[in-house]
mmCIF file of C-alpha atoms and ligand atoms in Angstrom:
data_model
loop_
_atom_site.group_PDB
_atom_site.id
_atom_site.type_symbol
_atom_site.label_atom_id
_atom_site.label_comp_id
_atom_site.label_asym_id
_atom_site.label_seq_id
_atom_site.Cartn_x
_atom_site.Cartn_y
_atom_site.Cartn_z
ATOM 1 C CA MET A 27 47.791 -36.010 -1.414
ATOM 2 C CA LEU A 28 45.166 -34.422 -3.668
ATOM 3 C CA THR A 29 46.354 -33.279 -6.973
ATOM 4 C CA ARG A 30 44.782 -30.825 -9.938
ATOM 5 C CA ALA A 31 45.387 -29.837 -13.278
ATOM 6 C CA LEU A 32 46.556 -26.204 -13.213
ATOM 7 C CA GLY A 33 44.000 -24.915 -15.331
ATOM 8 C CA GLU A 34 44.254 -25.672 -19.068
ATOM 9 C CA THR A 35 48.407 -25.539 -19.009
ATOM 10 C CA GLY A 36 48.940 -29.093 -19.404
ATOM 11 C CA LEU A 37 50.695 -29.187 -15.687
ATOM 12 C CA ARG A 38 49.413 -31.067 -13.074
ATOM 13 C CA GLY A 39 50.579 -30.681 -9.320
ATOM 14 C CA SER A 40 49.711 -31.163 -5.582
ATOM 15 C CA VAL A 41 47.186 -28.996 -4.275
ATOM 16 C CA VAL A 42 49.262 -27.690 -1.317
ATOM 17 C CA GLY A 43 52.882 -26.440 -2.565
ATOM 18 C CA LEU A 44 55.853 -25.535 -0.914
ATOM 19 C CA GLY A 45 55.938 -21.754 -0.879
ATOM 20 C CA ALA A 46 59.948 -21.983 -0.676
ATOM 21 C CA GLY A 47 60.524 -18.612 1.034
ATOM 22 C CA PRO A 48 61.614 -19.700 4.141
ATOM 23 C CA LEU A 49 64.052 -22.151 2.424
ATOM 24 C CA GLY A 50 66.218 -19.234 1.808
ATOM 25 C CA ASP A 51 66.436 -18.251 5.294
ATOM 26 C CA GLU A 52 70.273 -18.263 6.487
ATOM 27 C CA ARG A 53 68.789 -19.520 10.117
ATOM 28 C CA LEU A 54 67.935 -22.747 8.355
ATOM 29 C CA ASP A 55 71.381 -24.878 7.569
ATOM 30 C CA ASP A 56 71.806 -26.553 4.522
ATOM 31 C CA ALA A 57 71.014 -30.006 6.042
ATOM 32 C CA ALA A 58 67.756 -28.858 7.287
ATOM 33 C CA ALA A 59 66.910 -27.223 4.128
ATOM 34 C CA GLU A 60 67.794 -30.342 2.139
ATOM 35 C CA ARG A 61 65.400 -32.236 4.611
ATOM 36 C CA LEU A 62 62.518 -29.934 4.043
ATOM 37 C CA VAL A 63 62.478 -30.472 0.523
ATOM 38 C CA ARG A 64 63.169 -34.357 0.750
ATOM 39 C CA GLY A 65 60.241 -34.431 3.505
ATOM 40 C CA ALA A 66 57.995 -32.239 1.438
ATOM 41 C CA LEU A 67 58.472 -34.982 -1.479
ATOM 42 C CA ASP A 68 57.594 -37.771 0.931
ATOM 43 C CA LEU A 69 54.322 -35.874 1.628
ATOM 44 C CA GLY A 70 53.534 -35.644 -1.980
ATOM 45 C CA VAL A 71 54.349 -32.376 -2.414
ATOM 46 C CA THR A 72 55.001 -31.944 -6.281
ATOM 47 C CA LEU A 73 54.992 -27.824 -6.314
ATOM 48 C CA PHE A 74 57.642 -25.963 -5.173
ATOM 49 C CA ASP A 75 57.521 -22.284 -5.808
ATOM 50 C CA THR A 76 60.752 -20.153 -5.163
ATOM 51 C CA ALA A 77 62.211 -16.489 -6.589
ATOM 52 C CA PRO A 78 65.847 -14.904 -6.784
ATOM 53 C CA SER A 79 64.444 -12.593 -3.883
ATOM 54 C CA TYR A 80 64.413 -15.483 -1.418
ATOM 55 C CA GLY A 81 67.866 -15.728 -0.242
ATOM 56 C CA ARG A 82 69.525 -18.869 -0.927
ATOM 57 C CA SER A 83 66.002 -20.774 -1.950
ATOM 58 C CA GLU A 84 66.614 -21.506 -5.582
ATOM 59 C CA GLU A 85 70.379 -22.823 -5.070
ATOM 60 C CA ARG A 86 69.002 -25.303 -2.073
ATOM 61 C CA LEU A 87 65.760 -26.402 -4.110
ATOM 62 C CA GLY A 88 67.933 -27.051 -7.279
ATOM 63 C CA ARG A 89 70.335 -29.034 -5.231
ATOM 64 C CA ALA A 90 67.720 -30.828 -3.258
ATOM 65 C CA LEU A 91 65.557 -31.812 -6.345
ATOM 66 C CA ALA A 92 68.397 -32.892 -8.335
ATOM 67 C CA GLY A 93 67.244 -36.294 -8.672
ATOM 68 C CA GLN A 94 63.856 -35.496 -9.467
ATOM 69 C CA SER A 95 62.818 -35.802 -13.270
ATOM 70 C CA GLY A 96 60.685 -32.527 -14.688
ATOM 71 C CA GLY A 97 57.773 -34.804 -14.925
ATOM 72 C CA ASP A 98 57.677 -35.415 -11.468
ATOM 73 C CA VAL A 99 58.045 -31.923 -10.143
ATOM 74 C CA LEU A 100 56.932 -28.680 -10.643
ATOM 75 C CA VAL A 101 59.224 -25.762 -10.195
ATOM 76 C CA SER A 102 58.096 -22.473 -10.512
ATOM 77 C CA THR A 103 60.290 -19.304 -10.011
ATOM 78 C CA LYS A 104 60.216 -15.423 -10.973
ATOM 79 C CA LEU A 105 61.915 -13.074 -12.948
ATOM 80 C CA GLY A 106 62.903 -9.296 -13.660
ATOM 81 C CA TYR A 107 65.391 -8.562 -11.343
ATOM 82 C CA GLY A 108 68.404 -9.696 -9.792
ATOM 83 C CA VAL A 109 70.955 -10.707 -12.612
ATOM 84 C CA ASP A 110 74.501 -9.405 -11.902
ATOM 85 C CA GLY A 111 75.282 -6.726 -14.471
ATOM 86 C CA VAL A 112 72.130 -6.364 -15.970
ATOM 87 C CA GLU A 113 69.438 -3.799 -15.310
ATOM 88 C CA ASP A 114 66.306 -4.976 -13.534
ATOM 89 C CA TRP A 115 63.044 -4.846 -15.864
ATOM 90 C CA THR A 116 64.603 -5.248 -19.006
ATOM 91 C CA GLY A 117 64.319 -7.826 -21.949
ATOM 92 C CA GLU A 118 68.003 -8.742 -21.177
ATOM 93 C CA CYS A 119 67.180 -9.076 -17.418
ATOM 94 C CA VAL A 120 64.315 -11.487 -18.444
ATOM 95 C CA ARG A 121 66.394 -13.582 -21.069
ATOM 96 C CA ARG A 122 69.283 -13.859 -18.542
ATOM 97 C CA GLY A 123 67.411 -14.591 -15.791
ATOM 98 C CA VAL A 124 65.767 -17.499 -17.318
ATOM 99 C CA ASP A 125 69.385 -19.161 -17.950
ATOM 100 C CA ARG A 126 70.522 -17.995 -14.628
ATOM 101 C CA ALA A 127 67.183 -20.033 -13.018
ATOM 102 C CA LEU A 128 67.913 -23.193 -14.799
ATOM 103 C CA GLY A 129 71.212 -23.108 -13.897
ATOM 104 C CA VAL A 130 70.706 -22.638 -10.323
ATOM 105 C CA LEU A 131 67.760 -24.676 -10.177
ATOM 106 C CA ARG A 132 69.553 -27.405 -12.241
ATOM 107 C CA ARG A 133 66.625 -27.984 -14.691
ATOM 108 C CA GLU A 134 66.175 -28.295 -18.289
ATOM 109 C CA ARG A 135 62.796 -26.353 -18.041
ATOM 110 C CA ILE A 136 61.404 -24.042 -15.611
ATOM 111 C CA ASP A 137 57.803 -25.249 -15.482
ATOM 112 C CA ILE A 138 56.217 -21.902 -14.172
ATOM 113 C CA ALA A 139 57.963 -18.420 -14.693
ATOM 114 C CA HIS A 140 56.600 -15.399 -13.247
ATOM 115 C CA LEU A 141 57.143 -11.780 -13.680
ATOM 116 C CA HIS A 142 57.480 -11.124 -10.050
ATOM 117 C CA SER A 143 55.151 -8.355 -8.554
ATOM 118 C CA CYS A 144 55.971 -5.689 -11.505
ATOM 119 C CA GLY A 145 53.148 -2.709 -11.866
ATOM 120 C CA PRO A 146 51.354 -2.225 -15.103
ATOM 121 C CA GLU A 147 54.043 0.494 -16.490
ATOM 122 C CA ILE A 148 56.512 -2.425 -16.873
ATOM 123 C CA LEU A 149 54.081 -4.697 -18.117
ATOM 124 C CA ALA A 150 53.663 -2.397 -21.011
ATOM 125 C CA ARG A 151 57.451 -2.975 -21.744
ATOM 126 C CA GLU A 152 57.309 -4.792 -24.856
ATOM 127 C CA GLU A 153 60.797 -6.183 -24.731
ATOM 128 C CA ILE A 154 59.970 -7.632 -21.310
ATOM 129 C CA ARG A 155 57.078 -9.557 -22.685
ATOM 130 C CA ARG A 156 58.895 -10.844 -25.945
ATOM 131 C CA ALA A 157 61.639 -12.048 -24.019
ATOM 132 C CA LEU A 158 59.248 -14.268 -21.582
ATOM 133 C CA GLU A 159 57.596 -15.451 -25.126
ATOM 134 C CA ASP A 160 60.490 -16.542 -26.400
ATOM 135 C CA ALA A 161 61.798 -18.604 -23.483
ATOM 136 C CA VAL A 162 58.734 -20.301 -23.880
ATOM 137 C CA ARG A 163 58.940 -20.803 -27.503
ATOM 138 C CA ASP A 164 62.371 -21.983 -26.970
ATOM 139 C CA GLY A 165 61.284 -24.510 -24.137
ATOM 140 C CA LYS A 166 63.245 -23.285 -21.716
ATOM 141 C CA VAL A 167 59.874 -22.148 -19.837
ATOM 142 C CA GLY A 168 56.723 -24.242 -19.612
ATOM 143 C CA VAL A 169 54.210 -21.581 -18.756
ATOM 144 C CA ALA A 170 54.505 -17.834 -18.686
ATOM 145 C CA ALA A 171 53.214 -16.456 -15.354
ATOM 146 C CA TYR A 172 52.708 -13.254 -13.214
ATOM 147 C CA SER A 173 52.907 -13.077 -9.703
ATOM 148 C CA GLY A 174 51.426 -10.004 -7.975
ATOM 149 C CA ASP A 175 47.880 -8.589 -6.957
ATOM 150 C CA GLY A 176 45.727 -5.001 -7.603
ATOM 151 C CA ASP A 177 46.627 -2.798 -10.532
ATOM 152 C CA GLY A 178 49.520 -5.038 -11.794
ATOM 153 C CA LEU A 179 47.481 -8.162 -11.625
ATOM 154 C CA ARG A 180 44.519 -6.558 -13.793
ATOM 155 C CA ALA A 181 46.933 -5.093 -16.338
ATOM 156 C CA ALA A 182 48.618 -8.524 -16.368
ATOM 157 C CA LYS A 183 44.959 -10.210 -17.316
ATOM 158 C CA SER A 184 44.452 -7.678 -19.769
ATOM 159 C CA LEU A 185 47.548 -8.963 -21.869
ATOM 160 C CA GLY A 186 46.657 -12.418 -23.029
ATOM 161 C CA LEU A 187 50.185 -13.226 -22.434
ATOM 162 C CA PHE A 188 50.125 -15.188 -18.918
ATOM 163 C CA ARG A 189 48.615 -18.699 -18.522
ATOM 164 C CA CYS A 190 49.441 -18.458 -14.860
ATOM 165 C CA PHE A 191 48.563 -16.245 -11.986
ATOM 166 C CA GLN A 192 49.984 -16.455 -8.487
ATOM 167 C CA VAL A 193 47.764 -13.778 -6.328
ATOM 168 C CA SER A 194 47.185 -13.944 -2.384
ATOM 169 C CA HIS A 195 44.055 -15.705 -1.438
ATOM 170 C CA ASN A 196 43.308 -16.171 2.290
ATOM 171 C CA LEU A 197 40.523 -15.720 4.868
ATOM 172 C CA VAL A 198 41.421 -11.627 4.841
ATOM 173 C CA ASP A 199 42.567 -11.272 1.058
ATOM 174 C CA GLN A 200 40.397 -12.420 -1.476
ATOM 175 C CA GLU A 201 40.313 -9.555 -4.009
ATOM 176 C CA ALA A 202 42.091 -11.007 -7.039
ATOM 177 C CA CYS A 203 39.825 -14.429 -6.968
ATOM 178 C CA ALA A 204 36.494 -11.993 -6.067
ATOM 179 C CA GLU A 205 37.573 -10.162 -9.522
ATOM 180 C CA GLY A 206 37.950 -13.525 -11.630
ATOM 181 C CA MET A 207 40.890 -14.885 -13.581
ATOM 182 C CA PRO A 208 40.974 -15.595 -17.444
ATOM 183 C CA ASP A 209 39.449 -18.421 -18.882
ATOM 184 C CA GLY A 210 41.858 -21.591 -18.224
ATOM 185 C CA ALA A 211 44.620 -20.175 -16.548
ATOM 186 C CA ALA A 212 46.148 -21.806 -13.596
ATOM 187 C CA VAL A 213 45.880 -19.723 -10.353
ATOM 188 C CA LEU A 214 48.415 -20.396 -7.470
ATOM 189 C CA GLY A 215 47.364 -19.122 -4.275
ATOM 190 C CA LYS A 216 49.615 -17.274 -2.295
ATOM 191 C CA ARG A 217 49.834 -16.081 1.719
ATOM 192 C CA THR A 218 47.329 -18.951 2.074
ATOM 193 C CA LEU A 219 48.167 -18.969 5.749
ATOM 194 C CA LEU A 220 47.786 -15.527 5.971
ATOM 195 C CA ASN A 221 51.216 -15.103 7.074
ATOM 196 C CA ALA A 222 50.192 -16.543 10.332
ATOM 197 C CA ALA A 223 48.466 -13.729 11.007
ATOM 198 C CA PHE A 224 46.128 -15.348 13.334
ATOM 199 C CA VAL A 225 48.926 -15.915 16.050
ATOM 200 C CA LEU A 226 48.666 -11.885 16.971
ATOM 201 C CA GLN A 227 52.199 -11.158 17.524
ATOM 202 C CA GLY A 228 52.192 -7.386 16.902
ATOM 203 C CA ALA A 229 54.520 -8.164 13.663
ATOM 204 C CA GLU A 230 56.977 -5.377 12.120
ATOM 205 C CA ARG A 231 56.119 -6.276 8.761
ATOM 206 C CA PRO A 232 53.589 -4.094 7.790
ATOM 207 C CA ASP A 233 52.055 -6.385 5.225
ATOM 208 C CA VAL A 234 51.688 -9.185 8.290
ATOM 209 C CA ALA A 235 50.960 -6.441 10.633
ATOM 210 C CA GLU A 236 47.619 -5.344 7.998
ATOM 211 C CA TYR A 237 46.589 -9.050 8.086
ATOM 212 C CA GLU A 238 46.791 -9.158 12.013
ATOM 213 C CA ARG A 239 44.417 -5.733 11.898
ATOM 214 C CA ARG A 240 42.223 -7.597 9.353
ATOM 215 C CA PHE A 241 42.241 -10.731 11.571
ATOM 216 C CA ALA A 242 41.373 -8.911 14.645
ATOM 217 C CA ALA A 243 38.695 -7.132 13.228
ATOM 218 C CA VAL A 244 36.276 -9.959 12.329
ATOM 219 C CA GLU A 245 34.067 -12.322 14.459
ATOM 220 C CA TRP A 246 35.174 -15.527 13.152
ATOM 221 C CA PRO A 247 33.108 -18.694 12.767
ATOM 222 C CA GLU A 248 34.157 -21.572 15.451
ATOM 223 C CA LEU A 249 36.220 -23.345 13.232
ATOM 224 C CA VAL A 250 38.221 -20.278 12.412
ATOM 225 C CA ARG A 251 38.403 -19.408 16.216
ATOM 226 C CA ASP A 252 39.667 -22.971 16.895
ATOM 227 C CA ARG A 253 42.047 -24.018 14.224
ATOM 228 C CA PRO A 254 42.610 -20.765 12.376
ATOM 229 C CA ALA A 255 45.514 -22.444 10.179
ATOM 230 C CA ALA A 256 43.692 -25.644 9.154
ATOM 231 C CA ALA A 257 40.565 -23.558 8.324
ATOM 232 C CA ALA A 258 42.825 -21.084 6.552
ATOM 233 C CA LEU A 259 44.258 -24.031 4.457
ATOM 234 C CA ARG A 260 40.858 -25.688 3.653
ATOM 235 C CA PHE A 261 39.365 -22.234 2.736
ATOM 236 C CA ALA A 262 42.154 -21.449 0.029
ATOM 237 C CA ALA A 263 42.424 -24.994 -1.143
ATOM 238 C CA PHE A 264 38.740 -25.498 -1.870
ATOM 239 C CA GLY A 265 36.867 -23.043 -4.254
ATOM 240 C CA GLY A 266 39.662 -20.437 -5.585
ATOM 241 C CA PRO A 267 43.224 -21.480 -6.835
ATOM 242 C CA HIS A 268 43.964 -24.701 -8.274
ATOM 243 C CA ALA A 269 46.967 -24.946 -5.887
ATOM 244 C CA VAL A 270 48.167 -23.208 -2.620
ATOM 245 C CA LEU A 271 51.651 -22.380 -1.459
ATOM 246 C CA VAL A 272 52.305 -22.870 2.196
ATOM 247 C CA GLY A 273 55.427 -21.062 3.279
ATOM 248 C CA THR A 274 57.171 -22.969 6.057
ATOM 249 C CA SER A 275 60.576 -23.953 7.451
ATOM 250 C CA ARG A 276 59.035 -26.414 9.321
ATOM 251 C CA LEU A 277 57.953 -30.082 7.931
ATOM 252 C CA ASP A 278 55.654 -30.714 11.136
ATOM 253 C CA ASN A 279 53.741 -27.516 9.661
ATOM 254 C CA LEU A 280 53.915 -28.573 6.016
ATOM 255 C CA ALA A 281 52.379 -31.905 7.075
ATOM 256 C CA ARG A 282 49.651 -30.162 9.091
ATOM 257 C CA ALA A 283 48.603 -28.319 6.148
ATOM 258 C CA VAL A 284 48.499 -31.856 4.270
ATOM 259 C CA GLU A 285 46.433 -33.148 7.059
ATOM 260 C CA ALA A 286 43.876 -30.224 7.013
ATOM 261 C CA LEU A 287 43.510 -30.576 3.078
ATOM 262 C CA ASP A 288 42.775 -34.444 3.923
ATOM 263 C CA GLU A 289 39.362 -32.888 5.820
ATOM 264 C CA GLY A 290 38.068 -31.369 2.530
ATOM 265 C CA PRO A 291 36.434 -28.375 1.932
ATOM 266 C CA LEU A 292 34.926 -26.432 4.861
ATOM 267 C CA PRO A 293 31.321 -26.529 5.676
ATOM 268 C CA LEU A 294 29.129 -24.164 3.142
ATOM 269 C CA GLU A 295 27.924 -21.920 6.087
ATOM 270 C CA THR A 296 31.779 -21.566 7.305
ATOM 271 C CA ARG A 297 33.016 -20.792 3.910
ATOM 272 C CA ARG A 298 29.788 -18.056 3.222
ATOM 273 C CA ALA A 299 30.667 -16.677 6.551
ATOM 274 C CA ILE A 300 34.350 -16.178 5.392
ATOM 275 C CA GLU A 301 33.385 -14.648 2.234
ATOM 276 C CA GLU A 302 30.914 -12.142 3.842
ATOM 277 C CA ALA A 303 33.696 -10.987 6.085
ATOM 278 C CA TRP A 304 36.133 -9.914 3.149
ATOM 279 C CA GLY A 305 32.896 -8.902 1.265
ATOM 280 C CA ARG A 306 31.991 -6.253 3.770
ATOM 281 C CA ALA A 307 35.382 -5.077 4.463
ATOM 282 C CA ARG A 308 36.524 -5.460 0.463
ATOM 283 C CA TRP A 309 40.363 -5.159 1.816
ATOM 284 C CA PRO A 310 42.547 -4.772 -1.052
ATOM 285 C CA GLY A 311 44.792 -7.459 -2.268
ATOM 286 C CA LEU A 312 48.328 -7.150 -0.930
ATOM 287 C CA ILE A 313 51.242 -8.176 -3.138
HETATM 288 N N1 NAP B 9 54.925 -13.621 -5.489
HETATM 289 C C1 NAP B 9 55.115 -13.078 -4.384
HETATM 290 O O1 NAP B 9 55.373 -11.762 -4.228
HETATM 291 C C2 NAP B 9 54.840 -13.682 -3.131
HETATM 292 C C3 NAP B 9 54.345 -12.950 -1.927
HETATM 293 C C4 NAP B 9 54.316 -13.532 -0.754
HETATM 294 C C5 NAP B 9 54.423 -15.301 -0.758
HETATM 295 N N2 NAP B 9 54.565 -15.916 -1.729
HETATM 296 C C6 NAP B 9 54.768 -17.441 -2.090
HETATM 297 O O2 NAP B 9 53.749 -18.070 -1.167
HETATM 298 C C7 NAP B 9 54.448 -18.691 -0.018
HETATM 299 C C8 NAP B 9 53.425 -18.614 0.874
HETATM 300 O O3 NAP B 9 53.031 -17.315 1.403
HETATM 301 P P1 NAP B 9 54.214 -16.291 2.918
HETATM 302 O O4 NAP B 9 55.607 -17.599 3.063
HETATM 303 O O5 NAP B 9 54.134 -15.364 2.834
HETATM 304 O O6 NAP B 9 53.294 -16.960 3.707
HETATM 305 P P2 NAP B 9 52.126 -18.086 4.417
HETATM 306 O O7 NAP B 9 52.277 -19.478 4.076
HETATM 307 O O8 NAP B 9 50.880 -17.545 4.613
HETATM 308 O O9 NAP B 9 52.545 -17.998 5.808
HETATM 309 C C9 NAP B 9 53.778 -18.556 6.270
HETATM 310 C C10 NAP B 9 54.128 -18.470 7.591
HETATM 311 O O10 NAP B 9 53.059 -19.368 8.473
HETATM 312 C C11 NAP B 9 53.910 -20.059 9.613
HETATM 313 N N3 NAP B 9 53.233 -21.348 9.339
HETATM 314 C C12 NAP B 9 52.959 -22.220 8.720
HETATM 315 N N4 NAP B 9 52.372 -23.161 9.112
HETATM 316 C C13 NAP B 9 51.571 -22.789 10.100
HETATM 317 C C14 NAP B 9 50.507 -23.663 11.085
HETATM 318 N N5 NAP B 9 50.331 -24.612 10.975
HETATM 319 N N6 NAP B 9 50.441 -23.039 12.251
HETATM 320 C C15 NAP B 9 50.955 -21.473 12.606
HETATM 321 N N7 NAP B 9 51.907 -20.815 11.600
HETATM 322 C C16 NAP B 9 52.147 -21.624 10.757
HETATM 323 C C17 NAP B 9 55.345 -20.140 8.972
HETATM 324 O O11 NAP B 9 56.029 -20.168 9.916
HETATM 325 P P3 NAP B 9 56.988 -21.706 10.130
HETATM 326 O O12 NAP B 9 57.954 -21.198 9.495
HETATM 327 O O13 NAP B 9 57.437 -21.558 11.316
HETATM 328 O O14 NAP B 9 56.114 -22.892 9.685
HETATM 329 C C18 NAP B 9 55.414 -18.788 8.271
HETATM 330 O O15 NAP B 9 55.702 -17.860 9.185
HETATM 331 C C19 NAP B 9 55.735 -18.008 -0.022
HETATM 332 O O16 NAP B 9 56.644 -18.677 0.416
HETATM 333 C C20 NAP B 9 56.044 -17.763 -1.780
HETATM 334 O O17 NAP B 9 56.104 -19.021 -2.287
HETATM 335 C C21 NAP B 9 54.978 -14.940 -3.158
#
């Protein structure tokens, strides 16, 4: 597995990370969740991204990674909401959220802690920013991060607080990377496989339905038409984020992503065609 330095954060991780959203899905039982995380480790995955809003994902990830030392794997989660008895998007919620995450993830430090998809008005609250800075100063959080796109991302970039940004980056969603990132910041790509919108299924989720519309609107190069998942992975992993998250409940799909990484960057003309397709439409980033 290819590894990369995550910007100038001092962290290094596998280029394919496990997006552990599906890990929280109750359709996956505990044993299958454990097998997924252990299988990911066997594939060389050392970056795991979770959130309080992903059901039991944090709890299951914490259990499955309990034997792994902090230096071996990077754990990334989200903050700002979901602490019992505490108002969301307050300094107290961020402070207590860090302690909650350390407990449930069974770690001494959260390597990357993102404020999760909040807008400019929340980012303007000093108590929230200070709570995150304090957690970094106290060694509870390695890198302060922001996850989101659009106006929230633009506001976050201007603050000088965050050293890592988790942004959408895929065949049909390139706004965040096209607008550029602060020097030295780590960039984690989310929605790498465009939520599998290349399998046109009449998705009910509005974000996935939007991706389906976008994907159907483009005359794709052959490599994308023939093997869209592999092309999506190769597009996202080379030339944009330092690491790309793949959300899957299936180890075979994660293994396919790792295999696609081994194929290296897409040919230049294919990459250009993909960038031009987005450049013509200039679709906005989906959070
Ligand atoms: N911070 C945020 O607000 C935010 C938002 C979105 C995502 N994220 C992060 O980014 C991660 C990835 O994003 P995502 O999960 O939304 O979307 P994604 O990785 O683009 O797509 C996930 C979907 O792709 C399917 N899939 C995986 N490999 C496939 C293959 N080879 N062929 C066909 N389908 C395949 C998965 O189904 P199977 O389970 O069947 O494999 C799943 O339905 C998340 O898990 C999360 O960590 C963060």
